[in-house]
Amino acid sequence: MQTQPTASHFIGGAYVEDTAGTPIDVIYPATGEVIGRVHSATPAIIDQALTSARAAQAEWAAMTGTERGRILRRAADILRARNHELSVLETYDTGKPYQETSVADATSGADALEYFGGLAASLTGEHIPLGEDWVYTRREPLGVCVGIGAWNYPTQIACWKGAPALACGNTMVFKPSETTPLCALKVAEILHEAGAPAGVYNVVQGLGDVGAALVSEPRVDKVSLTGSVPTGRKVYAAAAAEMKHVTMELGGKSPLIIFDDADLENAVSGAIMGNFYSSGQVCSNGTRVFVQSGIKEAFLARLTERLGKAVIGDPQDPETSFGPMVSARQTEIVQGYIAKGQDEGARLVTGGKRVERDGFFLEPTVFADVTDDMTIAREEIFGPVMAVLDFEDEADVMARANDTEFGLAAGVFTRDLTRAHRVAAGFEAGTCFINSYNDAPVEAPFGGVKASGVGRENSKAAIEHYSQVKSVYVRMGDVEAPF
Ligand code: NAD
């Protein structure tokens, strides 16, 4: 497959190159080989993208919601029709197994385009009667939105931000992660092919400095970031200086509580989905796995057995179920955490080493006897490392589960329905799961509380974050003035 993109950027409905920008090598995580090269956006490219997005916005917003929606839904159809090609590309970009990308990336992006395409026509204001007078509200776009992506879901993030933004009549400049620059270009190309006018959805490449330049640009009305908490703090502060709207989808260290009465096999499946899918590079992962003492040894035994069945190998092979980390740097970071876990006295149950092959492969790793104060229980690792903690009592585990600056997600496995809902209500988290983990359908709001984020993606809730309401007061009689 051709992995070298036509050009680095997609602006005004066409691929655009400017080799004056810093080169960024695209590395296939499964081999460490360079498979492409893009150039970071220069100030001239950033200006061109924003000029283009600004110029297109009025025309795009003036189209009816039905027309905008039709284009988004057409883009969804193209994404689905090209799912195989896009999944192969996503696997080259991220290293995630084709087994995953073929069902979770272009398909999830298509879901977002289809869902928000469907909503576009129903984005209306309301009529508020006030005796003889009345107020009507208009739901208006914000203007030009900047999307900034993390590297773990490059197609999905480009669509999760683009679809609601465009449905509401905004235009977008999207900056993918410098680690995975390929997929967003395809999203831009497909939106254009589906009929989005030139400039409606643009992609520019770059490191954090390009993101920072976009965030502080006066021509930008909204910033939507998916990234780490430290980056989120910087972006939020820069956006606040200009009163820009923000959505912050940030990191997590989510709790997953497994009670004695849980269906063991299902709980093990949930823990695998919440720790090892995408080699653990999922923001909402339930990486603090609290297991009640009565089920702990059985849980660890069955988990180890199931992890032994992971097929580690070439991620393009449909049989492979566990791929590499995204980069050499991320592999080193995760290895550092594994060493810390051992130094601080956690018991290594399985894994812990690099896999003997090219690329950035790490074994699925499980630590038991982890205590709340250990680094691996407090910090986001963003790799295939599970920390298993013991607990006896519900009230105690709830206090411990919530004792974190993060609040992205949380899960509980139990057969006791009353307890399940009580626990879900008690979680300080934006997205919770009962007897499941890491489902993210477009119909449901997704996002975090506390340091994990601001705002919500997906669902009707996202509309609130990509539009604003204008009130128009209409007086039917004369104005009564005091003098
Ligand atoms: P990161 O914070 O290093 O980078 C994210 C993006 O921000 C990149 O595109 C980067 O170039 C850009 N950036 C960096 N500094 C910037 C600045 N000062 N101004 C503007 N942009 C800047 O994150 P990452 O390592 O790419 O991704 C992993 C992180 O993303 C993890 O913490 C993970 O939990 C989080 N994440 C969150 C979600 C979610 O939906 N909540 C989803 C995926 C990933």
Short mmCIF file of C-alpha atoms in Angstrom, two decimals, residues 3-311:
data_model
loop_
_atom_site.label_atom_id
_atom_site.label_comp_id
_atom_site.label_asym_id
_atom_site.label_seq_id
_atom_site.Cartn_x
_atom_site.Cartn_y
_atom_site.Cartn_z
CA THR A 3 1.67 5.13 2.65
CA GLN A 4 3.38 8.29 1.49
CA PRO A 5 0.56 10.88 1.31
CA THR A 6 0.13 13.02 -1.80
CA ALA A 7 1.17 16.03 0.28
CA SER A 8 1.45 17.05 3.93
CA HIS A 9 -1.66 19.20 4.24
CA PHE A 10 -5.19 19.36 2.86
CA ILE A 11 -6.40 22.94 2.52
CA GLY A 12 -9.17 24.54 0.48
CA GLY A 13 -10.23 21.23 -1.04
CA ALA A 14 -6.77 20.19 -2.26
CA TYR A 15 -3.51 18.66 -1.12
CA VAL A 16 -0.91 21.32 -0.36
CA GLU A 17 2.82 20.96 0.23
CA ASP A 18 5.36 23.29 1.79
CA THR A 19 8.68 21.55 2.31
CA ALA A 20 10.02 24.54 4.23
CA GLY A 21 8.37 23.07 7.36
CA THR A 22 10.24 20.68 9.68
CA PRO A 23 10.13 17.13 8.27
CA ILE A 24 8.17 14.57 10.31
CA ASP A 25 8.92 10.91 9.56
CA VAL A 26 6.02 8.48 9.65
CA ILE A 27 7.20 5.27 11.31
CA TYR A 28 5.44 1.91 11.09
CA PRO A 29 5.34 0.77 14.73
CA ALA A 30 5.46 -2.91 13.83
CA THR A 31 8.88 -2.63 12.17
CA GLY A 32 10.33 0.75 13.10
CA GLU A 33 10.67 1.54 9.37
CA VAL A 34 10.02 4.97 7.91
CA ILE A 35 6.96 4.64 5.65
CA GLY A 36 6.36 8.26 4.78
CA ARG A 37 7.24 11.84 5.50
CA VAL A 38 5.21 15.00 6.01
CA HIS A 39 6.26 18.53 6.81
CA SER A 40 5.16 20.57 9.77
CA ALA A 41 2.98 23.55 8.84
CA THR A 42 4.85 26.81 8.38
CA PRO A 43 3.18 30.09 9.43
CA ALA A 44 2.21 30.52 5.75
CA ILE A 45 0.40 27.14 5.75
CA ILE A 46 -1.37 27.92 9.03
CA ASP A 47 -2.48 31.23 7.55
CA GLN A 48 -3.66 29.55 4.35
CA ALA A 49 -5.70 26.98 6.31
CA LEU A 50 -7.37 29.56 8.54
CA THR A 51 -8.05 31.91 5.62
CA SER A 52 -9.62 29.03 3.76
CA ALA A 53 -11.73 27.86 6.73
CA ARG A 54 -12.87 31.44 7.45
CA ALA A 55 -13.79 32.08 3.80
CA ALA A 56 -15.82 28.86 3.54
CA GLN A 57 -17.71 29.24 6.80
CA ALA A 58 -20.50 31.64 5.77
CA GLU A 59 -21.37 29.66 2.65
CA TRP A 60 -21.34 26.38 4.59
CA ALA A 61 -23.51 27.81 7.38
CA ALA A 62 -25.94 29.25 4.81
CA MET A 63 -26.68 25.80 3.42
CA THR A 64 -29.69 24.08 4.95
CA GLY A 65 -29.08 21.46 7.59
CA THR A 66 -30.52 18.89 5.20
CA GLU A 67 -27.90 19.76 2.58
CA ARG A 68 -25.02 19.70 5.08
CA GLY A 69 -26.33 16.46 6.55
CA ARG A 70 -26.52 14.82 3.13
CA ILE A 71 -22.84 15.59 2.53
CA LEU A 72 -21.83 14.17 5.91
CA ARG A 73 -23.86 11.02 5.34
CA ARG A 74 -22.36 10.64 1.86
CA ALA A 75 -18.90 10.88 3.46
CA ALA A 76 -19.96 8.15 5.92
CA ASP A 77 -20.92 5.93 2.98
CA ILE A 78 -17.54 6.50 1.30
CA LEU A 79 -15.70 5.75 4.54
CA ARG A 80 -17.58 2.48 4.87
CA ALA A 81 -17.04 1.56 1.23
CA ARG A 82 -13.29 2.17 1.65
CA ASN A 83 -13.12 0.54 5.09
CA HIS A 84 -10.51 -2.06 4.14
CA GLU A 85 -8.10 0.48 2.63
CA LEU A 86 -8.59 2.93 5.52
CA SER A 87 -8.14 0.18 8.11
CA VAL A 88 -4.87 -0.93 6.52
CA LEU A 89 -3.71 2.69 6.58
CA GLU A 90 -4.79 3.13 10.22
CA THR A 91 -2.76 0.01 11.06
CA TYR A 92 0.30 1.49 9.33
CA ASP A 93 -0.23 4.81 11.11
CA THR A 94 -0.77 3.42 14.64
CA GLY A 95 0.37 -0.23 14.65
CA LYS A 96 -3.04 -1.32 15.98
CA PRO A 97 -4.04 -4.76 14.64
CA TYR A 98 -6.15 -4.83 11.46
CA GLN A 99 -8.46 -7.09 13.46
CA GLU A 100 -9.29 -3.95 15.52
CA THR A 101 -8.99 -1.19 12.93
CA SER A 102 -11.31 -2.97 10.49
CA VAL A 103 -14.17 -2.76 12.98
CA ALA A 104 -13.41 0.25 15.18
CA ASP A 105 -11.83 3.15 13.32
CA ALA A 106 -13.20 4.10 9.89
CA THR A 107 -16.46 2.46 11.02
CA SER A 108 -16.62 4.60 14.17
CA GLY A 109 -15.75 7.68 12.09
CA ALA A 110 -18.53 6.77 9.66
CA ASP A 111 -20.96 6.37 12.56
CA ALA A 112 -20.15 9.93 13.69
CA LEU A 113 -20.61 11.36 10.19
CA GLU A 114 -23.88 9.47 9.77
CA TYR A 115 -25.23 10.40 13.21
CA PHE A 116 -24.41 14.11 13.01
CA GLY A 117 -25.39 14.15 9.35
CA GLY A 118 -28.78 12.90 10.52
CA LEU A 119 -29.03 15.52 13.25
CA ALA A 120 -28.01 18.46 11.04
CA ALA A 121 -31.50 19.05 9.70
CA SER A 122 -33.08 19.10 13.15
CA LEU A 123 -30.84 21.73 14.74
CA THR A 124 -33.42 24.36 15.41
CA GLY A 125 -34.10 27.11 17.92
CA GLU A 126 -37.24 27.43 20.00
CA HIS A 127 -40.21 29.71 20.38
CA ILE A 128 -40.79 31.15 23.85
CA PRO A 129 -44.21 32.85 24.28
CA LEU A 130 -44.26 35.87 26.64
CA GLY A 131 -47.87 37.01 26.64
CA GLU A 132 -48.31 38.99 23.44
CA ASP A 133 -44.57 39.19 22.94
CA TRP A 134 -42.27 36.32 22.21
CA VAL A 135 -38.68 35.28 21.99
CA TYR A 136 -37.24 32.98 19.40
CA THR A 137 -33.82 31.44 19.59
CA ARG A 138 -31.45 30.70 16.76
CA ARG A 139 -28.89 27.92 17.06
CA GLU A 140 -25.85 29.37 15.34
CA PRO A 141 -22.41 27.95 14.53
CA LEU A 142 -19.37 29.14 16.48
CA GLY A 143 -17.30 29.85 13.34
CA VAL A 144 -13.91 28.25 12.74
CA CYS A 145 -13.08 25.29 14.98
CA VAL A 146 -9.61 23.86 15.53
CA GLY A 147 -9.38 20.15 16.26
CA ILE A 148 -6.17 18.72 17.72
CA GLY A 149 -5.77 14.95 17.88
CA ALA A 150 -3.94 12.31 19.91
CA TRP A 151 -2.26 9.38 18.14
CA ASN A 152 -4.32 6.43 19.27
CA TYR A 153 -7.45 6.89 17.09
CA PRO A 154 -6.45 9.19 14.20
CA THR A 155 -9.44 8.49 11.91
CA GLN A 156 -11.98 8.38 14.70
CA ILE A 157 -10.79 11.59 16.37
CA ALA A 158 -10.77 13.46 13.03
CA CYS A 159 -14.42 12.42 12.54
CA TRP A 160 -15.62 12.75 16.15
CA LYS A 161 -14.56 16.39 16.05
CA GLY A 162 -15.32 17.15 12.41
CA ALA A 163 -18.80 15.63 12.20
CA PRO A 164 -20.55 17.69 14.93
CA ALA A 165 -18.58 20.81 14.01
CA LEU A 166 -19.63 20.62 10.36
CA ALA A 167 -23.21 19.58 11.16
CA CYS A 168 -23.61 22.81 13.13
CA GLY A 169 -22.30 24.95 10.23
CA ASN A 170 -18.75 25.47 11.46
CA THR A 171 -15.63 24.86 9.43
CA MET A 172 -12.58 23.07 10.82
CA VAL A 173 -8.82 23.07 10.75
CA PHE A 174 -7.67 19.73 12.15
CA LYS A 175 -4.13 19.02 13.33
CA PRO A 176 -3.45 15.31 13.77
CA SER A 177 -0.84 14.03 16.17
CA GLU A 178 2.66 14.25 14.72
CA THR A 179 2.99 10.52 15.50
CA THR A 180 0.07 9.50 13.22
CA PRO A 181 -0.32 12.08 10.43
CA LEU A 182 -1.77 9.89 7.65
CA CYS A 183 -5.43 9.09 8.40
CA ALA A 184 -6.88 12.58 8.87
CA LEU A 185 -5.77 13.49 5.35
CA LYS A 186 -8.03 10.71 4.05
CA VAL A 187 -10.95 12.04 6.10
CA ALA A 188 -10.45 15.48 4.52
CA GLU A 189 -10.19 13.97 1.05
CA ILE A 190 -13.38 11.94 1.56
CA LEU A 191 -15.38 14.87 2.93
CA HIS A 192 -14.35 16.86 -0.13
CA GLU A 193 -15.29 13.98 -2.43
CA ALA A 194 -18.67 13.79 -0.66
CA GLY A 195 -19.35 17.40 -1.60
CA ALA A 196 -18.05 19.52 1.29
CA PRO A 197 -17.09 22.86 -0.27
CA ALA A 198 -13.40 23.78 -0.39
CA GLY A 199 -12.16 25.01 2.98
CA VAL A 200 -14.86 23.36 5.10
CA TYR A 201 -12.50 20.71 6.51
CA ASN A 202 -8.75 21.28 6.39
CA VAL A 203 -5.84 19.31 7.78
CA VAL A 204 -2.45 20.74 8.72
CA GLN A 205 0.46 18.76 10.14
CA GLY A 206 2.75 19.69 12.96
CA LEU A 207 4.10 19.26 16.44
CA GLY A 208 2.80 20.98 19.56
CA ASP A 209 4.03 24.37 18.35
CA VAL A 210 1.64 24.23 15.38
CA GLY A 211 -1.19 23.28 17.77
CA ALA A 212 -0.26 26.18 20.04
CA ALA A 213 -0.15 28.61 17.10
CA LEU A 214 -3.65 27.52 16.03
CA VAL A 215 -5.04 27.80 19.56
CA SER A 216 -3.84 31.37 20.01
CA GLU A 217 -5.00 32.52 16.54
CA PRO A 218 -7.67 35.25 16.79
CA ARG A 219 -9.47 33.81 13.75
CA VAL A 220 -10.28 30.63 15.70
CA ASP A 221 -13.53 30.46 17.70
CA LYS A 222 -13.31 27.01 19.26
CA VAL A 223 -10.63 24.51 20.19
CA SER A 224 -11.29 20.81 20.66
CA LEU A 225 -8.32 18.85 21.97
CA THR A 226 -7.84 15.14 22.49
CA GLY A 227 -4.61 14.68 24.39
CA SER A 228 -2.93 14.41 27.76
CA VAL A 229 -3.82 16.40 30.86
CA PRO A 230 -0.60 18.50 30.79
CA THR A 231 -1.29 19.51 27.16
CA GLY A 232 -4.92 20.14 28.09
CA ARG A 233 -3.93 22.57 30.84
CA LYS A 234 -1.78 24.57 28.38
CA VAL A 235 -4.40 24.60 25.63
CA TYR A 236 -7.23 25.48 28.03
CA ALA A 237 -5.22 28.41 29.43
CA ALA A 238 -4.31 29.71 25.96
CA ALA A 239 -7.92 29.40 24.76
CA ALA A 240 -9.23 31.11 27.90
CA ALA A 241 -7.03 34.14 27.23
CA GLU A 242 -9.17 34.78 24.14
CA MET A 243 -12.46 33.44 25.58
CA LYS A 244 -12.58 30.64 23.03
CA HIS A 245 -14.97 27.74 23.38
CA VAL A 246 -13.24 24.49 24.33
CA THR A 247 -13.73 20.76 24.41
CA MET A 248 -11.04 18.88 26.31
CA GLU A 249 -10.86 15.08 25.94
CA LEU A 250 -7.93 14.24 28.18
CA GLY A 251 -6.25 11.37 29.98
CA GLY A 252 -7.43 9.06 32.71
CA LYS A 253 -6.53 6.47 35.33
CA SER A 254 -9.92 4.88 35.57
CA PRO A 255 -11.11 2.37 38.17
CA LEU A 256 -12.64 -0.96 37.25
CA ILE A 257 -14.25 -2.69 40.25
CA ILE A 258 -14.89 -6.42 40.19
CA PHE A 259 -17.05 -7.76 43.01
CA ASP A 260 -16.98 -11.37 44.25
CA ASP A 261 -20.39 -12.08 42.72
CA ALA A 262 -19.38 -11.03 39.18
CA ASP A 263 -19.51 -13.44 36.27
CA LEU A 264 -15.79 -14.26 36.27
CA GLU A 265 -15.41 -14.90 32.54
CA ASN A 266 -17.23 -11.69 31.66
CA ALA A 267 -15.18 -9.70 34.20
CA VAL A 268 -11.95 -11.05 32.71
CA SER A 269 -13.19 -10.09 29.23
CA GLY A 270 -14.02 -6.59 30.49
CA ALA A 271 -10.61 -6.23 32.11
CA ILE A 272 -8.93 -7.32 28.86
CA MET A 273 -10.98 -4.84 26.82
CA GLY A 274 -10.23 -2.14 29.38
CA ASN A 275 -6.47 -2.72 29.51
CA PHE A 276 -5.09 -4.47 26.45
CA TYR A 277 -7.19 -3.42 23.46
CA SER A 278 -5.04 -1.19 21.20
CA SER A 279 -2.08 -2.36 23.33
CA GLY A 280 -3.53 -0.40 26.22
CA GLN A 281 -3.37 2.94 24.40
CA VAL A 282 -6.95 3.95 25.18
CA CYS A 283 -7.75 7.02 27.28
CA SER A 284 -10.75 5.51 29.06
CA ASN A 285 -9.00 2.29 30.08
CA GLY A 286 -9.84 0.88 33.49
CA THR A 287 -6.24 0.41 34.55
CA ARG A 288 -6.83 0.34 38.30
CA VAL A 289 -8.57 -3.00 38.60
CA PHE A 290 -9.97 -3.41 42.13
CA VAL A 291 -10.77 -7.09 42.69
CA GLN A 292 -12.67 -8.24 45.79
CA SER A 293 -10.64 -10.73 47.80
CA GLY A 294 -12.95 -13.73 47.29
CA ILE A 295 -12.48 -13.75 43.51
CA LYS A 296 -8.92 -12.39 43.26
CA GLU A 297 -6.85 -15.55 42.75
CA ALA A 298 -9.39 -17.04 40.32
CA PHE A 299 -9.44 -13.75 38.43
CA LEU A 300 -5.65 -13.60 38.14
CA ALA A 301 -5.41 -17.23 37.06
CA ARG A 302 -8.07 -16.91 34.36
CA LEU A 303 -6.70 -13.55 33.19
CA THR A 304 -3.18 -14.97 32.80
CA GLU A 305 -4.57 -17.94 30.89
CA ARG A 306 -6.56 -15.69 28.54
CA LEU A 307 -3.60 -13.32 27.97
CA GLY A 308 -1.57 -16.35 26.91
CA LYS A 309 -3.95 -16.65 23.97
CA ALA A 310 -3.13 -13.15 22.64
CA VAL A 311 -1.73 -13.45 19.12
#
